[in-house]
């Protein structure tokens, strides 16, 4: 029972810090958008608009009021679930975002379902076969995938698997009427792009953690007792390496959700990242602010999960002296 209260207290403190961080980020998002050059009402109506019509639209959008007043109204609305109304379409921002969030989460989930098992398998194999040709090749490939930008990987996959081979569509046009299999087929290329990026980070962390543990005395003792490689890794080494591996997996899952903007734009995927880019181009500030706040909240929550997993998995951190 004592550990449960310690964990709950830990989660409560992390949630409080995350809320404060999110509040600071909301200030930065709102006032950064406010500092953008140009007049929003003038941009919406065009250069031919009369001063009277521009003034009327500014009053309708609340742009004639002080920034701190508009921030308070926006922040209280977000807290109550009201994200405002989109300037370009007149629809509630929450309706626009909810549809796109589902698509973004689906893409991230498919990429994670491929990347996490693949990274753990490669991490275990490279740890067992360290300093071999396979280990060197795997490290070279992962370093290359980390160094190359996502959009370049995406264009290579489009050219090789989409245009040359013709196996997969180069534009991920998903709709609500598609079956699960059809949706997966449409997003194979963006999912593979994300997989190649995040697998490298997770594999290298898994390898480093396992290599460090394989030199410990209790692993040597298990070898002397005749334990096979599979038992030595799965029973003795992997549970003790769970904390750093779980932490880097959670951080990469955060990237899968928040770092999809470039990938969604390349594949014209109707996710939240594509909505954010389109809204920036149209100067639809309520949608831009809500999208940025969602990405920030997701990243904070998954970082919090990584922090809690790391501390709970290590008794030395759970009960510091």
Coordinates of C-alpha atoms in Angstrom, one line a residue:
X1 CA 0.0 0.0 0.0
X2 CA 2.9 2.3 0.7
X3 CA 4.2 2.0 -2.8
X4 CA 0.8 2.8 -4.2
X5 CA 0.5 6.1 -2.3
X6 CA 4.1 7.0 -3.3
X7 CA 3.2 6.3 -7.0
X8 CA -0.1 8.3 -6.7
X9 CA 1.8 11.2 -5.1
X10 CA 4.4 11.0 -7.8
X11 CA 1.7 11.1 -10.6
X12 CA 0.0 14.0 -8.9
X13 CA 3.2 16.1 -8.7
X14 CA 4.0 15.3 -12.4
X15 CA 0.4 16.2 -13.5
X16 CA 0.6 19.5 -11.6
X17 CA 4.0 20.3 -13.3
X18 CA 2.5 19.3 -16.6
X19 CA -0.5 21.6 -16.1
X20 CA 1.8 24.5 -15.3
X21 CA 4.0 23.7 -18.3
X22 CA 0.9 23.5 -20.6
X23 CA -0.3 26.9 -19.2
X24 CA 3.0 28.5 -20.0
X25 CA 2.9 27.0 -23.5
X26 CA -0.7 28.2 -24.0
X27 CA 0.6 31.8 -23.3
X28 CA 3.4 31.3 -25.8
X29 CA 1.1 29.9 -28.4
X30 CA -1.6 32.6 -28.1
X31 CA 0.7 35.6 -28.0
X32 CA 3.1 34.3 -30.6
X33 CA 0.2 34.0 -33.0
X34 CA -0.9 37.5 -32.0
X35 CA 2.5 38.8 -33.0
X36 CA 2.2 37.6 -36.6
X37 CA 2.4 40.5 -39.0
X38 CA -0.6 41.7 -40.9
X39 CA -4.3 42.2 -40.1
X40 CA -6.3 39.0 -39.8
X41 CA -9.6 40.7 -40.8
X42 CA -7.9 42.4 -43.8
X43 CA -6.4 39.1 -44.9
X44 CA -9.8 37.4 -44.8
X45 CA -11.7 40.1 -46.7
X46 CA -8.9 40.9 -49.1
X47 CA -7.3 44.1 -50.2
X48 CA -10.5 45.4 -51.8
X49 CA -12.4 45.5 -48.5
X50 CA -13.6 48.8 -47.2
X51 CA -12.3 50.1 -43.8
X52 CA -15.9 49.8 -42.4
X53 CA -16.2 46.1 -43.3
X54 CA -12.7 45.4 -41.9
X55 CA -13.6 47.2 -38.7
X56 CA -16.9 45.2 -38.5
X57 CA -15.1 41.9 -38.9
X58 CA -12.4 42.9 -36.3
X59 CA -15.2 43.6 -33.9
X60 CA -16.9 40.2 -34.7
X61 CA -13.7 38.3 -34.2
X62 CA -12.9 40.2 -31.0
X63 CA -9.7 41.7 -32.4
X64 CA -10.6 45.2 -31.2
X65 CA -10.2 44.0 -27.5
X66 CA -6.9 43.8 -25.6
X67 CA -4.9 40.7 -26.0
X68 CA -5.0 39.6 -22.3
X69 CA -8.9 39.8 -22.4
X70 CA -9.0 37.6 -25.5
X71 CA -6.5 35.2 -24.0
X72 CA -8.6 34.8 -20.8
X73 CA -11.7 34.1 -22.9
X74 CA -9.8 31.6 -25.1
X75 CA -8.2 29.8 -22.1
X76 CA -11.5 29.6 -20.1
X77 CA -13.2 28.3 -23.3
X78 CA -10.5 25.6 -23.8
X79 CA -10.9 24.6 -20.2
X80 CA -14.6 24.2 -20.7
X81 CA -14.2 22.4 -24.0
X82 CA -15.1 25.3 -26.2
X83 CA -12.2 25.8 -28.7
X84 CA -13.9 28.6 -30.6
X85 CA -15.1 28.8 -34.2
X86 CA -13.0 28.5 -37.3
X87 CA -12.7 31.7 -39.2
X88 CA -12.7 30.3 -42.7
X89 CA -15.5 27.7 -42.4
X90 CA -17.5 29.0 -39.5
X91 CA -17.6 25.5 -37.9
X92 CA -16.7 24.7 -34.3
X93 CA -12.9 24.1 -34.0
X94 CA -13.6 21.1 -31.8
X95 CA -15.5 19.4 -34.7
X96 CA -12.7 20.0 -37.1
X97 CA -10.0 18.7 -34.8
X98 CA -11.9 15.6 -33.6
X99 CA -12.1 14.2 -37.1
X100 CA -8.4 14.9 -37.8
X101 CA -7.2 13.6 -34.4
X102 CA -8.7 10.2 -35.1
X103 CA -6.7 10.0 -38.4
X104 CA -3.5 11.1 -36.7
X105 CA -3.8 8.6 -33.9
X106 CA -4.6 5.9 -36.4
X107 CA -1.4 6.6 -38.4
X108 CA 0.7 6.8 -35.2
X109 CA -0.8 3.5 -33.9
X110 CA 0.0 1.7 -37.1
X111 CA 3.6 3.0 -37.1
X112 CA 4.0 2.1 -33.4
X113 CA 2.7 -1.4 -34.0
X114 CA 5.4 -1.9 -36.5
X115 CA 8.2 0.1 -34.9
X116 CA 8.1 -1.1 -31.3
X117 CA 8.4 -4.9 -31.8
X118 CA 10.9 -4.3 -34.6
X119 CA 13.1 -2.0 -32.5
X120 CA 13.1 -4.5 -29.5
X121 CA 13.9 -7.4 -31.8
X122 CA 16.8 -5.6 -33.5
X123 CA 18.0 -4.3 -30.1
X124 CA 18.2 -7.8 -28.7
X125 CA 19.8 -9.2 -31.8
X126 CA 22.5 -6.5 -32.0
X127 CA 23.2 -6.8 -28.2
X128 CA 23.7 -10.6 -28.6
X129 CA 25.7 -10.2 -31.8
X130 CA 27.6 -7.0 -30.8
X131 CA 30.8 -6.2 -32.8
X132 CA 29.8 -8.5 -35.6
X133 CA 29.0 -7.5 -39.2
X134 CA 25.3 -7.6 -38.5
X135 CA 25.7 -5.2 -35.5
X136 CA 27.8 -2.8 -37.5
X137 CA 25.4 -2.8 -40.4
X138 CA 22.4 -2.3 -38.1
X139 CA 24.1 0.6 -36.4
X140 CA 25.1 2.2 -39.7
X141 CA 21.5 1.9 -41.0
X142 CA 20.0 3.4 -37.9
X143 CA 22.5 6.3 -37.8
X144 CA 21.6 7.0 -41.4
X145 CA 17.8 6.9 -40.8
X146 CA 18.3 9.3 -37.8
X147 CA 20.4 11.7 -39.8
X148 CA 18.1 11.9 -42.9
X149 CA 15.1 14.2 -42.6
X150 CA 11.6 12.6 -42.6
X151 CA 10.5 14.3 -45.9
X152 CA 13.6 12.8 -47.7
X153 CA 12.8 9.3 -46.5
X154 CA 9.2 9.9 -47.5
X155 CA 10.1 10.9 -51.0
X156 CA 12.5 7.9 -51.4
X157 CA 9.7 5.5 -50.4
X158 CA 7.3 7.3 -52.7
X159 CA 9.7 6.9 -55.6
X160 CA 10.7 3.3 -54.9
X161 CA 7.5 1.7 -53.5
X162 CA 4.9 4.0 -55.0
X163 CA 6.0 5.1 -58.4
X164 CA 8.6 2.5 -59.5
X165 CA 7.1 -0.6 -58.0
X166 CA 3.5 0.6 -57.9
X167 CA 2.8 -1.3 -54.7
X168 CA 1.3 1.4 -52.6
X169 CA -0.5 4.7 -53.2
X170 CA 1.6 7.8 -53.1
X171 CA -1.2 9.9 -51.6
X172 CA -2.9 8.7 -48.5
X173 CA -6.5 9.6 -49.1
X174 CA -8.5 7.9 -46.3
X175 CA -12.2 8.3 -45.8
X176 CA -14.7 7.2 -43.1
X177 CA -16.3 4.7 -45.4
X178 CA -13.1 2.6 -45.8
X179 CA -12.6 -0.7 -44.1
X180 CA -9.7 -1.2 -41.6
X181 CA -7.6 -3.1 -44.2
X182 CA -8.2 -0.4 -46.8
X183 CA -7.2 2.4 -44.4
X184 CA -4.0 0.5 -43.4
X185 CA -3.1 0.0 -47.1
X186 CA -3.6 3.7 -47.8
X187 CA -1.2 4.7 -45.0
X188 CA 1.5 2.1 -45.5
X189 CA 4.1 4.6 -46.9
X190 CA 3.6 7.3 -44.2
X191 CA 3.6 4.6 -41.5
X192 CA 6.9 3.2 -42.9
X193 CA 8.4 6.7 -43.0
X194 CA 7.6 7.2 -39.3
X195 CA 8.8 3.6 -38.5
X196 CA 12.2 4.2 -40.0
X197 CA 12.7 7.3 -38.0
X198 CA 11.6 6.1 -34.5
X199 CA 12.9 2.5 -34.8
X200 CA 16.5 3.7 -34.9
X201 CA 16.2 5.6 -31.6
X202 CA 14.4 2.8 -29.8
X203 CA 16.8 0.1 -31.2
X204 CA 19.9 1.9 -30.1
X205 CA 18.6 2.5 -26.6
X206 CA 17.5 -1.1 -26.3
X207 CA 21.0 -2.3 -27.5
X208 CA 22.9 0.1 -25.2
X209 CA 20.8 -1.0 -22.1
X210 CA 21.2 -4.7 -22.9
X211 CA 24.9 -4.5 -23.6
X212 CA 25.4 -2.7 -20.3
X213 CA 23.5 -5.4 -18.5
X214 CA 25.1 -8.4 -20.3
X215 CA 28.5 -7.5 -18.6
X216 CA 27.0 -7.7 -15.1
X217 CA 28.1 -10.5 -12.7
X218 CA 24.6 -12.0 -12.4
X219 CA 24.5 -12.4 -16.2
X220 CA 27.9 -14.2 -16.1
X221 CA 26.5 -16.4 -13.3
X222 CA 23.5 -17.3 -15.4
X223 CA 25.8 -18.2 -18.3
X224 CA 27.8 -20.5 -16.0
X225 CA 24.6 -22.2 -14.9
X226 CA 23.9 -23.0 -18.5
X227 CA 21.2 -20.5 -19.3
X228 CA 20.7 -20.1 -23.0
X229 CA 20.8 -16.8 -24.8
X230 CA 17.0 -16.5 -25.0
X231 CA 16.5 -17.1 -21.3
X232 CA 19.4 -14.9 -20.4
X233 CA 17.9 -12.0 -22.3
X234 CA 14.2 -12.4 -21.7
X235 CA 14.4 -13.5 -18.0
X236 CA 17.5 -11.8 -16.6
X237 CA 18.5 -8.8 -18.7
X238 CA 15.3 -7.5 -20.4
X239 CA 13.3 -6.9 -17.2
X240 CA 16.2 -4.9 -15.7
X241 CA 16.5 -2.8 -18.9
X242 CA 12.8 -2.1 -19.0
X243 CA 13.0 1.4 -17.4
X244 CA 15.2 3.1 -20.1
X245 CA 13.6 1.2 -22.9
X246 CA 10.1 2.1 -21.8
X247 CA 11.2 5.7 -21.4
X248 CA 12.5 6.0 -24.9
X249 CA 9.5 4.1 -26.3
X250 CA 7.1 6.6 -24.6
X251 CA 9.2 9.6 -25.9
X252 CA 9.1 8.2 -29.5
X253 CA 5.4 7.6 -29.2
X254 CA 5.1 11.3 -28.4
X255 CA 7.1 12.0 -31.5
X256 CA 4.8 9.8 -33.6
X257 CA 1.8 11.9 -32.5
X258 CA 3.4 15.3 -32.5
X259 CA 5.9 14.9 -35.2
X260 CA 3.7 13.8 -38.0
X261 CA 3.2 17.3 -39.5
X262 CA 5.8 16.9 -42.2
X263 CA 4.8 13.4 -43.1
X264 CA 1.1 14.2 -43.3
X265 CA 1.9 17.1 -45.6
X266 CA 4.1 15.0 -47.9
X267 CA 1.4 12.3 -48.3
X268 CA -1.5 14.8 -48.2
X269 CA -2.9 12.7 -45.3
X270 CA -6.0 14.3 -43.7
X271 CA -4.6 14.4 -40.1
X272 CA -4.2 17.1 -37.6
X273 CA -0.8 18.1 -39.0
X274 CA -2.2 18.7 -42.4
X275 CA -5.1 20.7 -40.8
X276 CA -2.5 22.8 -38.9
X277 CA -0.5 23.6 -42.1
X278 CA -3.7 24.5 -44.0
X279 CA -4.9 26.7 -41.2
X280 CA -1.6 28.5 -41.1
X281 CA -1.8 29.2 -44.8
X282 CA -5.4 30.6 -44.4
X283 CA -4.5 32.5 -41.2
X284 CA -7.3 30.6 -39.3
X285 CA -5.9 31.5 -35.9
X286 CA -8.4 29.6 -33.7
X287 CA -7.6 26.3 -35.5
X288 CA -3.9 27.0 -35.3
X289 CA -4.0 27.7 -31.6
X290 CA -6.1 24.7 -30.8
X291 CA -4.0 22.3 -32.9
X292 CA -0.7 23.6 -31.3
X293 CA -2.2 23.2 -27.9
X294 CA -3.3 19.7 -28.6
X295 CA 0.2 18.7 -29.8
X296 CA 1.7 20.3 -26.7
X297 CA -0.7 18.5 -24.3
X298 CA 0.0 15.2 -26.0
X299 CA 3.7 15.6 -25.8
X300 CA 3.6 16.6 -22.1
X301 CA 1.3 13.7 -21.2
X302 CA 3.5 11.1 -22.9
X303 CA 6.7 12.6 -21.4
X304 CA 5.0 12.4 -18.1
X305 CA 4.2 8.7 -18.8
X306 CA 7.8 8.1 -19.6
X307 CA 9.0 9.8 -16.4
X308 CA 6.6 7.8 -14.3
X309 CA 7.5 4.5 -16.0
X310 CA 11.2 5.2 -15.4
X311 CA 10.7 6.0 -11.7
X312 CA 8.3 3.1 -11.0
X313 CA 10.5 0.6 -12.8
X314 CA 13.6 1.5 -10.7
X315 CA 13.2 1.1 -6.9
X316 CA 16.2 3.3 -6.3
X317 CA 14.2 6.2 -7.9
X318 CA 10.9 5.3 -6.3
X319 CA 12.5 5.3 -2.8
X320 CA 15.4 7.8 -2.9
X321 CA 17.5 8.0 0.2

